[in-house]
C-alpha cells in the first residue's frame, strides 16, 4: 500500500486557509501594517492568475539577470525553489494544481550579482509521460486513463492493477547528511545536484525503514540529525511514525543508512488516519498534530477501480477534535497525556519551544479543512466573478499559539486553567486523567485580516528553531496565491508588509547576515511573479529588519507559482 501516501502530493493547501478581506488601496509597499478596515464580507475584482498555473519552459543553462538597487555582497549561495511547472502532456492535462510536474529553480547569488536556471525533475513520472506524450502516471487529483490503443478488455483489466506511487517530488528541497533532495510525500525522493539541478538518484524510504513515505518538511538539529514523519500501513490499518536520520554518512552510497523509526503512534481510527503535511519540534519533543482532515483508506485503495483520483479519499470531519501528541526525542516515549482542541486544519508550523514548564506550539491554522477542491486547475484559471466566487469560499489561515503544561500528573487540578504564563491568553484545562483541552491565543491583531491571513511561515531557523523567538515571516493571501510578504513581531503583535498590486511573491526565505547580533539581522529572499506582465519575474531582496526593499534581480523568463525552497549558503 505504498501508493496510499502518494495521495498527499504536497498537499500544502494550508495556503488556502483564513477569512475574506479587502486589500489596502495604495499601490506601494505597505510598511506599518495599518491597512483599512474591510466593509464587505468577500473579495471582488481579483486579477486573473491563470499565467501562474500554466506550463513553462526550463532554462537548463545559467542566464544573467538585471540587478536594480543593491544586493548585499555578503550573500553567497543558491536560493533553491521547487514547484509544479508542467500541467499537460499531449492532449491530456492535470486536474489539480499539485499534480504538475516538478520544476526546480536556482538563483545563484555571488558578490551582488544573480544568475538563474531551472530544470524539470527527471522523475519516472516525467519520463514516462514524456515518452508516451500523455499522462500515464496518476497524481493526487488526476487519475491516469488506460492506454487508448489497448482493446476494451485490456483497458477494463487495467483498473484492477495496483496504482504505482508517484515520484513527482514537487514540494520542497530537503537535506539529509549533507545531500540535497527534492521531496513530496510518497516513499520516493530524488537526490539532486544543487549546482546544476541535475537529477542524480531516486531514493526509496521503504528500503531503509518500515514507512511508506515522509513529509517534505523535516526538522534539523544543529548537529545535522534530522527528524521526519511518515505513515505505514498494515492489515490493521495505519500508523504514524516518527523518523530519525543520524548526521554523517556511514556509507557514501546510502544516504538514509541508519535511519530508524523512533516510535509509532496509533490513530484513533486506523482505517481513516489523519492527513498531515508537517509537524512541530521543540528541544526535547516532537509534536504530532492529528487533525480532522482524514484519509479514507478503503476509498484510496479502490480509487482506480472506481475511476476516481486519490483526492476522492480525502475528507474533512468538523466533529472530530484535533489532538496533539508529544514524543520524547531522547527515548521515543509517547506521552500518555493528550492535548486536545477544537477541529482545525494546519499545514505549517512556525516554531515550538519550552519555557517554565510549558511547551509553546505556534502554527498557521484555520477552522476549516475543505479547501482542497478549490485548487483545481480550472478554478485557478478562472477570471472575473467566477474567480471571486472561488476565493470567497475559502477559509483563511492565521498564526496561533497553543500552550501545553508539561508536568500533568494525577495531582494536577481539574477544570482550572493551568496556563500561568504572564500576559498569555491561551488556556489549557485538565478534563480527565490523560486529556487537557486547550484554546489558542492569536499571534496577531485584527489588521492582519486585511491581508487575507498568513501562510508559508518562516523564521531565523538556524538560530531560533526550538527556542524563544520574536519574529516570523510569511505570505498574505488576498488571492488564491500569496500576494504580499509579512513580518510579524510577537512582542506587540504588529507587522510590516511588502505589497505591490499585481505582484505575487513566493514563500519568504530568511538569510542571516554573517555578523548578525540580533534575530532579524539579515535579508528576506522571495521570487515575485507578475501574471499581467510577460517575463516580469524578479528575485526580491528585503532588509529583514526594516522590511524595505534593497534590490531586485529581474529574470527574463516566466515561472509558475511554486511551493517551497531553501537557501544553500556557500559562506
Coordinates of C-alpha atoms in Angstrom, one line a residue:
X1 CA 0.0 0.0 0.0
X2 CA 2.9 2.4 -0.6
X3 CA 0.8 4.3 -3.1
X4 CA -1.6 5.5 -0.3
X5 CA 0.8 8.1 0.8
X6 CA 1.1 9.3 -2.7
X7 CA -2.3 11.0 -2.3
X8 CA -0.7 13.7 -0.3
X9 CA 1.5 15.1 -3.1
X10 CA 2.5 18.3 -1.5
X11 CA -0.9 18.8 0.0
X12 CA 0.2 22.1 1.4
X13 CA -3.1 23.6 0.8
X14 CA -2.7 25.5 4.1
X15 CA -2.2 28.4 1.7
X16 CA -6.0 28.4 1.3
X17 CA -7.0 28.7 4.9
X18 CA -8.4 32.0 6.7
X19 CA -11.4 34.9 6.2
X20 CA -12.3 37.1 3.2
X21 CA -10.9 40.6 3.4
X22 CA -10.1 43.6 1.3
X23 CA -6.6 45.0 0.4
X24 CA -5.1 48.3 1.1
X25 CA -5.8 50.9 -1.6
X26 CA -2.2 52.0 -2.1
X27 CA -0.2 50.6 -5.0
X28 CA 3.0 50.9 -3.0
X29 CA 4.7 48.7 -0.4
X30 CA 2.9 48.9 3.0
X31 CA 5.3 49.2 5.9
X32 CA 3.2 49.7 9.0
X33 CA 0.5 47.0 8.8
X34 CA -2.2 49.6 9.2
X35 CA -4.5 48.6 6.4
X36 CA -8.0 50.0 6.2
X37 CA -10.9 48.1 7.7
X38 CA -13.0 45.9 5.4
X39 CA -16.6 46.7 4.9
X40 CA -17.7 43.7 2.7
X41 CA -17.9 40.0 3.5
X42 CA -16.0 38.9 0.4
X43 CA -13.3 39.9 -2.1
X44 CA -14.2 41.2 -5.6
X45 CA -12.3 42.1 -8.7
X46 CA -9.5 39.6 -8.3
X47 CA -6.8 39.7 -11.0
X48 CA -6.5 36.6 -13.2
X49 CA -3.6 34.4 -12.2
X50 CA -4.0 31.9 -15.0
X51 CA -0.5 32.7 -16.3
X52 CA 0.9 31.4 -13.0
X53 CA -0.5 27.9 -13.4
X54 CA 0.5 27.2 -17.0
X55 CA 3.3 25.0 -18.3
X56 CA 6.7 26.7 -18.5
X57 CA 9.9 26.1 -20.4
X58 CA 13.0 25.1 -18.5
X59 CA 16.2 27.2 -18.5
X60 CA 18.9 24.5 -18.2
X61 CA 21.9 26.8 -18.6
X62 CA 22.5 29.8 -16.2
X63 CA 21.4 33.2 -17.6
X64 CA 22.2 36.6 -16.3
X65 CA 19.7 38.9 -14.5
X66 CA 19.4 42.6 -14.4
X67 CA 20.0 43.9 -10.9
X68 CA 18.2 47.1 -9.7
X69 CA 19.1 48.6 -6.4
X70 CA 21.7 46.7 -4.3
X71 CA 22.0 43.1 -3.4
X72 CA 24.4 42.8 -0.4
X73 CA 27.8 41.4 -1.4
X74 CA 27.9 39.1 1.6
X75 CA 25.1 36.9 0.3
X76 CA 26.9 34.0 -1.3
X77 CA 24.9 30.9 -2.2
X78 CA 21.9 29.4 -4.0
X79 CA 18.2 30.0 -3.5
X80 CA 16.6 26.7 -4.5
X81 CA 12.9 26.6 -5.2
X82 CA 10.5 23.8 -6.1
X83 CA 7.0 23.6 -7.5
X84 CA 4.8 22.4 -10.4
X85 CA 5.9 23.6 -13.9
X86 CA 4.1 21.4 -16.4
X87 CA 0.4 20.7 -16.5
X88 CA -0.2 18.7 -19.6
X89 CA 1.3 16.0 -21.9
X90 CA -0.1 15.9 -25.4
X91 CA -3.9 16.2 -25.2
X92 CA -4.1 15.1 -21.6
X93 CA -4.0 17.6 -18.7
X94 CA -3.8 17.5 -14.9
X95 CA -6.9 18.4 -12.9
X96 CA -5.2 19.7 -9.8
X97 CA -2.6 22.3 -9.1
X98 CA -0.5 19.9 -7.0
X99 CA -0.3 17.4 -9.9
X100 CA 2.0 19.5 -12.1
X101 CA 5.5 18.0 -12.9
X102 CA 8.2 19.2 -10.5
X103 CA 10.3 22.1 -11.8
X104 CA 13.4 23.1 -9.8
X105 CA 14.8 26.7 -9.8
X106 CA 18.2 28.0 -8.8
X107 CA 19.1 31.7 -8.1
X108 CA 22.9 31.8 -7.7
X109 CA 23.9 34.9 -5.8
X110 CA 27.5 36.0 -5.8
X111 CA 29.0 39.4 -5.0
X112 CA 25.8 41.3 -5.6
X113 CA 25.1 39.5 -8.9
X114 CA 22.5 36.8 -9.7
X115 CA 22.2 34.1 -12.3
X116 CA 19.1 31.9 -12.9
X117 CA 18.5 28.4 -14.2
X118 CA 15.7 25.8 -14.0
X119 CA 15.2 22.2 -14.8
X120 CA 12.4 19.7 -14.7
X121 CA 13.0 16.9 -12.3
X122 CA 13.7 13.8 -14.4
X123 CA 11.3 11.6 -12.3
X124 CA 9.9 8.4 -13.6
X125 CA 6.6 10.1 -13.9
X126 CA 8.1 12.9 -16.1
X127 CA 10.0 10.5 -18.3
X128 CA 7.1 8.0 -18.8
X129 CA 4.6 10.8 -19.5
X130 CA 7.1 12.4 -21.9
X131 CA 7.8 9.2 -23.8
X132 CA 4.0 8.4 -24.2
X133 CA 3.1 12.1 -24.8
X134 CA 0.2 11.6 -22.4
X135 CA -0.4 11.3 -18.7
X136 CA 0.3 7.6 -17.8
X137 CA 1.0 8.0 -14.0
X138 CA -1.7 9.1 -11.7
X139 CA -1.2 12.1 -9.3
X140 CA -3.1 13.4 -6.3
X141 CA -6.1 14.9 -8.3
X142 CA -5.6 13.2 -11.6
X143 CA -6.3 9.6 -12.5
X144 CA -4.3 8.4 -15.5
X145 CA -6.6 6.8 -18.0
X146 CA -5.9 3.5 -19.7
X147 CA -4.0 3.4 -23.0
X148 CA -6.5 4.2 -25.7
X149 CA -4.5 1.9 -28.0
X150 CA -5.5 -1.1 -25.9
X151 CA -8.7 -3.0 -26.6
X152 CA -11.7 -2.7 -24.3
X153 CA -10.9 -5.8 -22.3
X154 CA -7.3 -4.7 -21.6
X155 CA -8.5 -1.3 -20.6
X156 CA -11.0 -2.9 -18.2
X157 CA -8.4 -5.1 -16.6
X158 CA -6.1 -2.2 -16.1
X159 CA -8.4 -0.9 -13.4
X160 CA -7.5 -3.9 -11.2
X161 CA -3.8 -3.2 -11.4
X162 CA -2.3 -1.6 -8.3
X163 CA -1.7 2.1 -8.7
X164 CA 2.0 3.0 -8.8
X165 CA 3.1 5.7 -6.3
X166 CA 4.2 8.9 -8.0
X167 CA 7.8 10.1 -7.7
X168 CA 6.9 13.6 -8.8
X169 CA 8.8 15.3 -6.0
X170 CA 7.4 18.8 -6.5
X171 CA 7.0 20.2 -2.9
X172 CA 10.4 21.1 -1.4
X173 CA 14.2 20.9 -1.2
X174 CA 15.3 18.9 1.8
X175 CA 18.7 17.9 3.2
X176 CA 19.9 14.6 4.6
X177 CA 23.5 14.1 5.7
X178 CA 24.7 16.9 3.5
X179 CA 23.0 15.9 0.3
X180 CA 20.1 17.8 -1.3
X181 CA 16.9 16.1 -2.3
X182 CA 13.6 17.2 -3.7
X183 CA 10.6 15.6 -1.9
X184 CA 6.9 15.2 -2.0
X185 CA 5.1 12.8 0.4
X186 CA 5.3 9.4 -1.2
X187 CA 8.1 6.9 -0.4
X188 CA 10.3 8.4 -3.2
X189 CA 12.7 11.3 -3.1
X190 CA 15.3 12.4 -5.7
X191 CA 18.8 13.3 -4.9
X192 CA 19.8 16.4 -7.0
X193 CA 22.9 18.4 -7.6
X194 CA 22.3 22.0 -6.3
X195 CA 24.9 23.4 -8.6
X196 CA 23.3 22.3 -11.9
X197 CA 19.9 20.9 -10.8
X198 CA 20.7 17.5 -12.4
X199 CA 18.6 14.6 -11.2
X200 CA 21.1 12.1 -9.7
X201 CA 19.3 9.3 -7.9
X202 CA 15.9 8.1 -6.9
X203 CA 15.7 7.1 -3.3
X204 CA 13.0 4.8 -1.7
X205 CA 12.4 5.4 2.0
X206 CA 10.9 2.0 2.4
X207 CA 14.2 0.3 1.6
X208 CA 15.7 1.8 4.8
X209 CA 12.8 1.8 7.3
X210 CA 9.3 0.5 7.5
X211 CA 7.5 3.6 6.3
X212 CA 5.5 4.4 3.2
X213 CA 6.8 7.9 2.8
X214 CA 7.9 11.0 4.7
X215 CA 6.8 14.6 4.8
X216 CA 8.6 17.3 2.7
X217 CA 9.1 19.4 5.9
X218 CA 11.7 17.6 8.1
X219 CA 13.3 19.3 11.1
X220 CA 17.0 19.6 11.7
X221 CA 19.2 19.6 14.8
X222 CA 22.4 21.7 14.9
X223 CA 24.5 18.6 14.6
X224 CA 22.7 17.5 11.4
X225 CA 20.3 14.9 13.0
X226 CA 17.1 15.1 11.0
X227 CA 13.5 14.3 12.2
X228 CA 10.6 13.5 10.0
X229 CA 7.3 11.7 10.0
X230 CA 5.8 9.0 7.7
X231 CA 2.8 6.6 7.7
X232 CA 3.0 2.9 7.5
X233 CA 0.1 0.6 6.5
X234 CA -0.6 -3.0 7.6
X235 CA -3.5 -5.4 8.0
X236 CA -4.8 -3.4 10.9
X237 CA -4.6 0.0 9.2
X238 CA -2.3 2.9 9.5
X239 CA 0.4 4.0 12.0
X240 CA 2.0 7.4 12.3
X241 CA 5.8 7.1 12.6
X242 CA 8.4 9.5 14.0
X243 CA 11.6 9.1 12.0
X244 CA 15.2 10.0 13.0
X245 CA 18.0 10.1 10.5
X246 CA 21.5 10.4 12.0
X247 CA 24.1 13.0 10.9
X248 CA 27.0 12.0 8.7
X249 CA 27.3 9.1 6.3
X250 CA 28.2 5.6 7.3
X251 CA 28.2 4.6 3.6
X252 CA 28.7 7.2 1.0
X253 CA 26.3 5.5 -1.4
X254 CA 23.4 5.1 1.1
X255 CA 22.4 8.5 2.4
X256 CA 19.5 7.2 4.6
X257 CA 21.6 4.4 6.1
X258 CA 21.0 4.5 9.9
X259 CA 17.5 5.9 9.7
X260 CA 15.2 4.5 12.3
X261 CA 11.6 4.7 13.5
X262 CA 11.8 6.4 16.8
X263 CA 8.2 5.5 17.7
X264 CA 4.8 4.7 16.3
X265 CA 1.5 6.4 17.2
X266 CA -1.8 4.6 16.7
X267 CA -4.5 6.7 15.1
X268 CA -7.9 6.9 16.7
X269 CA -9.3 5.3 13.6
X270 CA -6.7 3.2 11.8
X271 CA -8.8 2.9 8.7
X272 CA -9.3 6.7 8.4
X273 CA -6.0 8.3 9.6
X274 CA -5.4 12.0 9.6
X275 CA -3.5 13.7 6.8
X276 CA -0.5 15.8 7.9
X277 CA 1.9 18.0 5.9
X278 CA 4.3 18.8 8.6
X279 CA 4.9 18.6 12.4
X280 CA 6.4 20.7 15.2
X281 CA 9.7 20.1 17.2
X282 CA 11.0 21.7 20.4
X283 CA 14.3 21.0 22.2
X284 CA 13.0 17.8 23.8
X285 CA 9.8 16.9 21.9
X286 CA 8.4 16.0 18.5
X287 CA 4.8 17.3 18.4
X288 CA 2.4 15.5 16.0
X289 CA -0.9 17.2 15.3
X290 CA -3.7 14.8 14.4
X291 CA -6.2 16.9 12.6
X292 CA -9.7 16.2 11.2
X293 CA -8.5 16.1 7.6
X294 CA -9.0 12.4 7.1
X295 CA -7.9 9.8 4.6
X296 CA -10.4 7.0 3.8
X297 CA -8.1 4.2 3.1
X298 CA -10.8 2.0 1.6
X299 CA -11.7 4.7 -0.9
X300 CA -8.0 5.3 -1.7
X301 CA -7.2 1.6 -2.3
X302 CA -10.2 1.3 -4.6
X303 CA -9.8 4.7 -6.4
X304 CA -8.6 3.2 -9.7
X305 CA -11.3 0.6 -9.7
X306 CA -13.9 3.3 -9.0
X307 CA -12.4 5.6 -11.7
X308 CA -11.6 8.3 -9.1
X309 CA -8.5 10.2 -8.3
X310 CA -6.7 9.8 -4.9
X311 CA -8.1 13.1 -3.7
X312 CA -11.6 11.5 -3.6
X313 CA -10.4 9.7 -0.4
X314 CA -9.7 12.9 1.5
X315 CA -12.5 14.5 3.6
X316 CA -12.9 17.0 6.5
X317 CA -14.8 16.0 9.6
X318 CA -15.5 19.1 11.7
X319 CA -17.0 16.9 14.5
X320 CA -13.6 15.5 15.5
X321 CA -11.3 17.3 17.9
X322 CA -7.7 18.0 17.0
X323 CA -5.2 16.1 19.1
X324 CA -1.5 17.0 19.9
X325 CA 0.8 14.0 20.6
X326 CA 4.1 14.7 22.4
X327 CA 7.0 12.3 21.8
X328 CA 10.2 12.5 23.9
X329 CA 13.0 12.8 21.3
X330 CA 15.6 11.0 23.5
X331 CA 13.5 8.0 24.5
X332 CA 10.8 7.8 21.8
X333 CA 8.2 7.6 24.6
X334 CA 4.8 8.9 23.6
X335 CA 3.2 11.0 26.3
X336 CA 0.0 9.4 27.8
X337 CA -1.4 12.9 28.2
X338 CA -3.0 14.2 25.0
X339 CA -3.7 17.8 24.4
X340 CA -7.0 18.5 22.6
X341 CA -8.5 21.5 20.9
X342 CA -11.5 22.1 18.6
X343 CA -11.4 21.0 14.9
X344 CA -8.8 22.9 12.9
X345 CA -6.6 22.4 9.9
X346 CA -2.9 23.1 9.9
X347 CA -0.2 22.6 7.3
X348 CA 2.8 24.7 8.5
X349 CA 4.1 25.2 12.0
X350 CA 6.0 28.4 12.8
X351 CA 8.1 27.3 15.9
X352 CA 7.9 25.4 19.1
X353 CA 9.8 25.9 22.3
X354 CA 9.8 25.0 26.0
X355 CA 9.9 27.5 28.9
X356 CA 9.0 27.4 32.6
X357 CA 7.4 24.0 32.4
X358 CA 5.3 24.8 29.3
X359 CA 5.6 23.9 25.7
X360 CA 4.5 26.6 23.2
X361 CA 3.5 25.5 19.7
X362 CA 3.0 28.2 17.2
X363 CA 1.4 27.5 13.8
X364 CA -0.7 28.9 11.0
X365 CA -4.1 27.3 11.0
X366 CA -7.8 27.7 10.2
X367 CA -11.1 26.4 11.4
X368 CA -12.0 24.6 8.1
X369 CA -10.2 22.0 6.1
X370 CA -12.4 21.7 3.0
X371 CA -10.4 23.9 0.6
X372 CA -8.7 21.3 -1.5
X373 CA -11.3 21.1 -4.3
X374 CA -10.9 24.8 -4.9
X375 CA -7.4 24.3 -6.1
X376 CA -8.4 22.5 -9.3
X377 CA -6.6 23.9 -12.3
X378 CA -9.9 25.0 -13.8
X379 CA -10.6 27.1 -10.7
X380 CA -7.2 28.8 -10.7
X381 CA -7.6 29.7 -14.3
X382 CA -11.0 31.4 -13.8
X383 CA -11.4 35.2 -14.1
X384 CA -13.9 37.8 -13.1
X385 CA -16.8 36.9 -10.8
X386 CA -16.1 33.2 -11.2
X387 CA -12.6 33.7 -9.7
X388 CA -14.0 35.9 -6.9
X389 CA -16.5 33.2 -6.0
X390 CA -13.8 30.6 -5.7
X391 CA -11.7 32.9 -3.4
X392 CA -14.7 33.8 -1.2
X393 CA -15.4 30.2 -0.4
X394 CA -12.0 29.8 1.2
X395 CA -11.3 29.9 4.9
X396 CA -8.2 32.0 6.0
X397 CA -5.2 30.8 8.0
X398 CA -3.9 32.8 11.0
X399 CA -1.0 32.4 13.3
X400 CA -1.9 31.0 16.7
X401 CA -0.2 29.8 19.8
X402 CA -1.1 26.8 21.9
X403 CA 0.4 26.4 25.4
X404 CA 0.8 22.9 26.9
X405 CA 1.7 22.2 30.5
X406 CA 4.4 19.5 30.6
X407 CA 4.0 18.3 34.1
X408 CA 0.5 17.0 34.2
X409 CA 0.0 14.3 37.0
X410 CA -2.8 12.7 38.9
X411 CA -2.5 15.6 41.4
X412 CA -2.9 18.3 38.7
X413 CA -6.3 20.0 39.5
X414 CA -9.2 19.6 37.1
X415 CA -11.3 22.3 35.5
X416 CA -8.8 25.0 36.1
X417 CA -6.7 27.0 33.6
X418 CA -3.2 25.6 34.0
X419 CA -1.6 28.4 31.9
X420 CA 0.2 30.6 34.4
X421 CA 2.3 32.4 31.9
X422 CA 2.2 36.2 32.2
X423 CA 0.2 38.1 29.5
X424 CA -0.8 34.8 27.8
X425 CA -4.5 34.5 26.7
X426 CA -4.2 30.8 25.8
X427 CA -5.9 28.3 28.1
X428 CA -5.3 24.7 29.0
X429 CA -7.7 22.8 31.3
X430 CA -7.3 19.2 32.5
X431 CA -10.7 17.5 31.9
X432 CA -9.7 13.9 32.8
X433 CA -6.6 11.8 33.7
X434 CA -5.0 11.9 30.3
X435 CA -6.7 14.8 28.5
X436 CA -6.1 18.5 28.6
X437 CA -8.3 20.7 26.5
X438 CA -6.6 23.8 25.1
X439 CA -7.7 27.1 23.5
X440 CA -5.3 29.1 21.5
X441 CA -4.0 32.6 21.7
X442 CA -3.9 34.7 18.5
X443 CA -0.5 35.9 17.5
X444 CA -1.9 38.8 15.5
X445 CA -4.2 41.8 15.7
X446 CA -7.3 42.3 13.7
X447 CA -5.5 44.3 11.0
X448 CA -3.9 41.0 9.6
X449 CA -7.4 40.2 8.3
X450 CA -6.8 42.9 5.7
X451 CA -4.0 40.8 4.2
X452 CA -6.2 37.6 4.0
X453 CA -4.4 35.9 6.8
X454 CA -1.0 34.4 6.6
X455 CA 0.8 31.2 5.5
X456 CA 4.2 29.9 4.4
X457 CA 5.7 30.9 7.8
X458 CA 9.5 31.1 8.2
X459 CA 11.8 32.1 11.0
X460 CA 15.6 32.6 11.6
X461 CA 15.7 28.7 11.8
X462 CA 19.4 28.1 12.4
X463 CA 19.5 30.3 15.5
X464 CA 15.9 30.3 16.9
X465 CA 14.2 27.0 15.9
X466 CA 13.1 25.3 19.2
X467 CA 14.0 28.5 21.1
X468 CA 12.0 31.5 22.3
X469 CA 11.9 34.0 19.4
X470 CA 10.4 37.3 18.4
X471 CA 9.9 37.4 14.6
X472 CA 8.4 35.3 11.9
X473 CA 7.8 35.9 8.2
X474 CA 5.1 34.7 5.7
X475 CA 2.8 35.5 2.8
X476 CA -0.5 37.3 3.0
X477 CA -3.2 35.6 0.9
X478 CA -5.7 38.1 -0.5
X479 CA -5.7 35.9 -3.6
X480 CA -5.6 32.2 -4.2
X481 CA -1.8 32.5 -4.1
X482 CA 0.4 34.8 -1.9
X483 CA 0.2 38.5 -2.9
X484 CA 2.2 40.1 -0.1
X485 CA 5.1 39.5 2.3
X486 CA 4.6 40.0 6.1
X487 CA 7.0 40.3 9.0
X488 CA 5.3 39.6 12.4
X489 CA 6.6 40.9 15.7
X490 CA 5.5 38.8 18.6
X491 CA 6.5 41.5 21.1
X492 CA 3.4 43.6 20.3
X493 CA 1.7 41.5 17.6
X494 CA 2.3 44.2 15.0
X495 CA 3.6 43.6 11.5
X496 CA 5.3 45.1 8.5
X497 CA 4.3 44.2 4.9
X498 CA 5.6 44.5 1.4
X499 CA 2.9 44.6 -1.2
X500 CA 2.6 45.8 -4.8
X501 CA -0.7 45.4 -6.7
X502 CA -0.4 42.7 -9.4
X503 CA 2.8 41.2 -7.9
X504 CA 2.8 37.7 -6.3
X505 CA 5.7 36.8 -4.0
X506 CA 6.7 33.3 -3.0
X507 CA 7.5 31.9 0.4
X508 CA 10.0 34.2 2.2
X509 CA 13.4 32.8 3.0
X510 CA 15.4 34.3 5.8
X511 CA 19.2 34.6 5.3
X512 CA 21.2 35.8 8.3
X513 CA 24.0 38.3 7.8
X514 CA 27.5 37.0 8.7
X515 CA 27.9 39.4 11.6
X516 CA 24.3 39.1 12.9
X517 CA 23.8 40.2 16.5
X518 CA 20.0 40.4 16.6
X519 CA 17.4 37.9 15.5
X520 CA 16.3 39.9 12.4
X521 CA 19.8 40.9 11.1
X522 CA 19.7 39.6 7.6
X523 CA 17.6 39.6 4.4
X524 CA 14.4 38.1 3.1
X525 CA 14.6 36.4 -0.3
X526 CA 11.4 35.9 -2.3
X527 CA 10.6 35.2 -6.0
X528 CA 8.0 37.6 -7.3
X529 CA 5.8 36.8 -10.3
X530 CA 3.7 39.1 -12.4
X531 CA 0.8 37.4 -14.3
X532 CA -0.1 40.6 -16.2
X533 CA 3.5 41.2 -17.5
X534 CA 5.3 38.9 -19.8
X535 CA 8.7 37.8 -18.3
X536 CA 8.3 40.2 -15.4
X537 CA 9.7 37.8 -12.8
X538 CA 12.3 39.0 -10.3
X539 CA 14.1 37.9 -7.2
X540 CA 13.3 40.4 -4.4
X541 CA 15.7 41.2 -1.6
X542 CA 14.3 42.9 1.5
X543 CA 16.1 44.1 4.6
X544 CA 14.7 41.7 7.2
X545 CA 14.9 44.4 10.0
X546 CA 13.2 47.3 8.2
X547 CA 11.4 45.2 5.6
X548 CA 12.4 47.8 3.0
X549 CA 13.5 46.7 -0.5
X550 CA 17.3 46.6 -1.0
X551 CA 17.3 45.3 -4.6
X552 CA 15.8 43.0 -7.1
X553 CA 17.2 40.8 -9.9
X554 CA 15.0 40.8 -13.0
X555 CA 14.8 37.4 -14.7
X556 CA 13.7 37.4 -18.3
X557 CA 11.5 34.2 -18.0
X558 CA 8.0 33.3 -16.9
X559 CA 7.5 31.0 -14.0
X560 CA 4.6 29.1 -12.4
X561 CA 3.8 29.8 -8.8
X562 CA 5.8 27.4 -6.7
X563 CA 5.7 25.9 -3.2
X564 CA 8.8 25.7 -1.0
X565 CA 12.6 26.2 -1.1
X566 CA 15.8 26.7 0.8
X567 CA 18.9 28.9 0.7
X568 CA 22.2 26.9 0.3
X569 CA 24.9 29.1 1.8
X570 CA 28.5 28.9 0.5
X571 CA 30.0 31.1 3.2

